[in-house]
mmCIF file of C-alpha atoms and ligand atoms in Angstrom:
data_model
loop_
_atom_site.group_PDB
_atom_site.id
_atom_site.type_symbol
_atom_site.label_atom_id
_atom_site.label_comp_id
_atom_site.label_asym_id
_atom_site.label_seq_id
_atom_site.Cartn_x
_atom_site.Cartn_y
_atom_site.Cartn_z
ATOM 1 C CA UNK C 1 -64.985 -67.579 -133.789
ATOM 2 C CA UNK C 2 -66.110 -66.057 -130.495
ATOM 3 C CA UNK C 3 -68.083 -62.829 -129.979
ATOM 4 C CA UNK C 4 -67.207 -60.516 -127.080
ATOM 5 C CA UNK C 5 -69.630 -57.725 -126.003
ATOM 6 C CA UNK C 6 -68.192 -54.686 -124.274
ATOM 7 C CA UNK C 7 -70.677 -52.324 -122.587
ATOM 8 C CA UNK C 8 -69.405 -48.750 -122.988
ATOM 9 C CA UNK C 9 -70.475 -46.368 -120.164
ATOM 10 C CA UNK C 10 -68.175 -43.519 -121.111
ATOM 11 C CA UNK C 11 -70.128 -41.880 -123.915
ATOM 12 C CA UNK C 12 -71.875 -39.264 -121.708
ATOM 13 C CA UNK C 13 -71.340 -38.277 -118.046
ATOM 14 C CA UNK C 14 -74.733 -39.753 -116.995
ATOM 15 C CA UNK C 15 -74.224 -42.936 -118.912
ATOM 16 C CA UNK C 16 -76.859 -41.988 -121.455
ATOM 17 C CA UNK C 17 -76.353 -43.211 -124.993
ATOM 18 C CA UNK C 18 -74.425 -46.295 -123.915
ATOM 19 C CA UNK C 19 -73.174 -48.297 -126.865
ATOM 20 C CA UNK C 20 -72.249 -51.912 -127.240
ATOM 21 C CA UNK C 21 -69.087 -52.604 -129.172
ATOM 22 C CA UNK C 22 -68.811 -56.083 -130.659
ATOM 23 C CA UNK C 23 -65.318 -57.398 -131.216
ATOM 24 C CA UNK C 24 -64.118 -60.694 -132.585
ATOM 25 C CA UNK C 25 -61.342 -62.709 -130.964
ATOM 26 C CA UNK C 26 -59.638 -65.411 -133.044
ATOM 27 C CA UNK C 27 -59.886 -68.754 -131.264
ATOM 28 C CA UNK C 28 -56.397 -70.244 -130.986
ATOM 29 C CA UNK C 29 -56.702 -73.490 -132.944
ATOM 30 C CA UNK C 30 -54.240 -75.997 -131.512
ATOM 31 C CA UNK C 31 -52.420 -78.137 -134.050
ATOM 32 C CA UNK C 32 -49.865 -80.653 -132.821
ATOM 33 C CA UNK C 33 -46.316 -80.038 -134.090
ATOM 34 C CA UNK C 34 -45.423 -82.265 -137.057
ATOM 35 C CA UNK C 35 -42.125 -83.998 -137.770
ATOM 36 C CA UNK C 36 -40.385 -84.695 -141.089
ATOM 37 C CA UNK C 37 -38.820 -88.135 -141.421
ATOM 38 C CA UNK C 38 -35.607 -87.917 -143.460
ATOM 39 C CA UNK C 39 -33.634 -90.617 -145.228
ATOM 40 C CA UNK C 40 -29.891 -90.032 -145.637
ATOM 41 C CA UNK C 41 -27.611 -91.239 -148.397
ATOM 42 C CA UNK C 42 -24.586 -93.481 -147.859
ATOM 43 C CA UNK C 43 -22.222 -95.324 -150.202
ATOM 44 C CA UNK C 44 -23.060 -98.892 -149.181
ATOM 45 C CA UNK C 45 -26.784 -99.553 -148.678
ATOM 46 C CA UNK C 46 -28.123 -101.262 -151.838
ATOM 47 C CA UNK C 47 -30.653 -99.242 -153.802
ATOM 48 C CA UNK C 48 -33.162 -102.139 -153.768
ATOM 49 C CA UNK C 49 -32.975 -102.263 -149.976
ATOM 50 C CA UNK C 50 -33.874 -98.555 -149.698
ATOM 51 C CA UNK C 51 -36.763 -99.025 -152.135
ATOM 52 C CA UNK C 52 -37.997 -101.928 -150.025
ATOM 53 C CA UNK C 53 -37.795 -99.812 -146.827
ATOM 54 C CA UNK C 54 -39.873 -97.052 -148.410
ATOM 55 C CA UNK C 55 -42.532 -99.532 -149.560
ATOM 56 C CA UNK C 56 -42.630 -101.520 -146.323
ATOM 57 C CA UNK C 57 -42.512 -98.808 -143.636
ATOM 58 C CA UNK C 58 -43.998 -95.821 -145.438
ATOM 59 C CA UNK C 59 -46.564 -97.477 -147.731
ATOM 60 C CA UNK C 60 -45.033 -95.781 -150.764
ATOM 61 C CA UNK C 61 -45.675 -97.287 -154.234
ATOM 62 C CA UNK C 62 -42.777 -98.959 -156.025
ATOM 63 C CA UNK C 63 -42.375 -96.222 -158.644
ATOM 64 C CA UNK C 64 -42.523 -93.423 -156.027
ATOM 65 C CA UNK C 65 -40.091 -95.364 -153.829
ATOM 66 C CA UNK C 66 -37.594 -95.598 -156.714
ATOM 67 C CA UNK C 67 -37.945 -91.834 -157.296
ATOM 68 C CA UNK C 68 -37.377 -90.967 -153.623
ATOM 69 C CA UNK C 69 -34.440 -93.380 -153.342
ATOM 70 C CA UNK C 70 -32.813 -91.746 -156.397
ATOM 71 C CA UNK C 71 -33.399 -88.270 -154.916
ATOM 72 C CA UNK C 72 -31.586 -89.331 -151.736
ATOM 73 C CA UNK C 73 -28.821 -90.964 -153.813
ATOM 74 C CA UNK C 74 -28.265 -87.770 -155.830
ATOM 75 C CA UNK C 75 -28.994 -85.027 -153.286
ATOM 76 C CA UNK C 76 -27.932 -86.705 -150.037
ATOM 77 C CA UNK C 77 -31.253 -86.482 -148.221
ATOM 78 C CA UNK C 78 -35.021 -86.441 -148.799
ATOM 79 C CA UNK C 79 -38.189 -86.113 -146.728
ATOM 80 C CA UNK C 80 -40.080 -89.394 -146.913
ATOM 81 C CA UNK C 81 -43.084 -88.337 -144.844
ATOM 82 C CA UNK C 82 -44.470 -85.944 -142.217
ATOM 83 C CA UNK C 83 -46.001 -87.374 -139.039
ATOM 84 C CA UNK C 84 -46.905 -86.659 -135.421
ATOM 85 C CA UNK C 85 -43.974 -87.029 -133.001
ATOM 86 C CA UNK C 86 -44.894 -90.557 -131.905
ATOM 87 C CA UNK C 87 -45.476 -91.906 -135.412
ATOM 88 C CA UNK C 88 -42.261 -90.302 -136.727
ATOM 89 C CA UNK C 89 -40.289 -91.755 -133.802
ATOM 90 C CA UNK C 90 -41.723 -95.219 -134.518
ATOM 91 C CA UNK C 91 -40.900 -95.028 -138.259
ATOM 92 C CA UNK C 92 -37.302 -93.954 -137.524
ATOM 93 C CA UNK C 93 -36.873 -96.785 -134.997
ATOM 94 C CA UNK C 94 -38.354 -99.367 -137.419
ATOM 95 C CA UNK C 95 -36.088 -98.273 -140.296
ATOM 96 C CA UNK C 96 -32.946 -98.086 -138.133
ATOM 97 C CA UNK C 97 -33.627 -101.494 -136.613
ATOM 98 C CA UNK C 98 -34.353 -103.110 -139.994
ATOM 99 C CA UNK C 99 -31.183 -101.583 -141.514
ATOM 100 C CA UNK C 100 -29.049 -102.711 -138.561
ATOM 101 C CA UNK C 101 -30.468 -106.246 -138.630
ATOM 102 C CA UNK C 102 -29.562 -106.406 -142.327
ATOM 103 C CA UNK C 103 -26.110 -104.910 -141.686
ATOM 104 C CA UNK C 104 -26.638 -101.798 -143.802
ATOM 105 C CA UNK C 105 -25.499 -98.344 -142.628
ATOM 106 C CA UNK C 106 -28.730 -96.644 -143.768
ATOM 107 C CA UNK C 107 -29.606 -93.645 -141.595
ATOM 108 C CA UNK C 108 -33.085 -92.282 -140.910
ATOM 109 C CA UNK C 109 -33.769 -89.242 -138.734
ATOM 110 C CA UNK C 110 -36.595 -86.871 -137.804
ATOM 111 C CA UNK C 111 -36.789 -83.089 -137.663
ATOM 112 C CA UNK C 112 -39.467 -80.741 -136.330
ATOM 113 C CA UNK C 113 -41.405 -78.930 -139.060
ATOM 114 C CA UNK C 114 -41.257 -75.105 -138.902
HETATM 115 N N1 TYC I 201 -26.020 -94.473 -152.483
HETATM 116 C C1 TYC I 201 -26.468 -95.841 -152.389
HETATM 117 C C2 TYC I 201 -25.827 -96.672 -153.465
HETATM 118 O O1 TYC I 201 -25.251 -96.138 -154.398
HETATM 119 C C3 TYC I 201 -27.998 -95.950 -152.493
HETATM 120 C C4 TYC I 201 -28.735 -95.278 -151.381
HETATM 121 C C5 TYC I 201 -29.853 -94.509 -151.683
HETATM 122 C C6 TYC I 201 -28.333 -95.426 -150.077
HETATM 123 C C7 TYC I 201 -30.587 -93.898 -150.668
HETATM 124 C C8 TYC I 201 -29.061 -94.805 -149.036
HETATM 125 O O2 TYC I 201 -30.912 -93.466 -148.355
HETATM 126 C C9 TYC I 201 -30.180 -94.054 -149.359
HETATM 127 N N2 TYC I 201 -25.914 -97.992 -153.341
#
């Protein structure tokens, strides 16, 4: 928080009785934009493979990974984490590369948070 002092000379014609008005200006705190990493459902990627991806690239526990995988399976998509742009981009690339190398059509994307 920053304090601004404004000297007021307009109170009387001769400048007598000057007042000081103290106002507060909100400092603009800069937060970097954050990005959601999303996992998409498909009909072919094995459930165990998706669970493994969540554990390996997102550090998610086995039981949480099973829950998230089932959410994607049932609802079509789920947020698996929220990261800075560079981290999100890296996670998406790692997942897409790992899925491709294992010949699974698993899709992972990122989306800017509102
Ligand atoms: N729907 C897949 C199946 O029935 C499982 C799956 C879950 C695939 C999550 C992708 O992101 C995914 N084998």
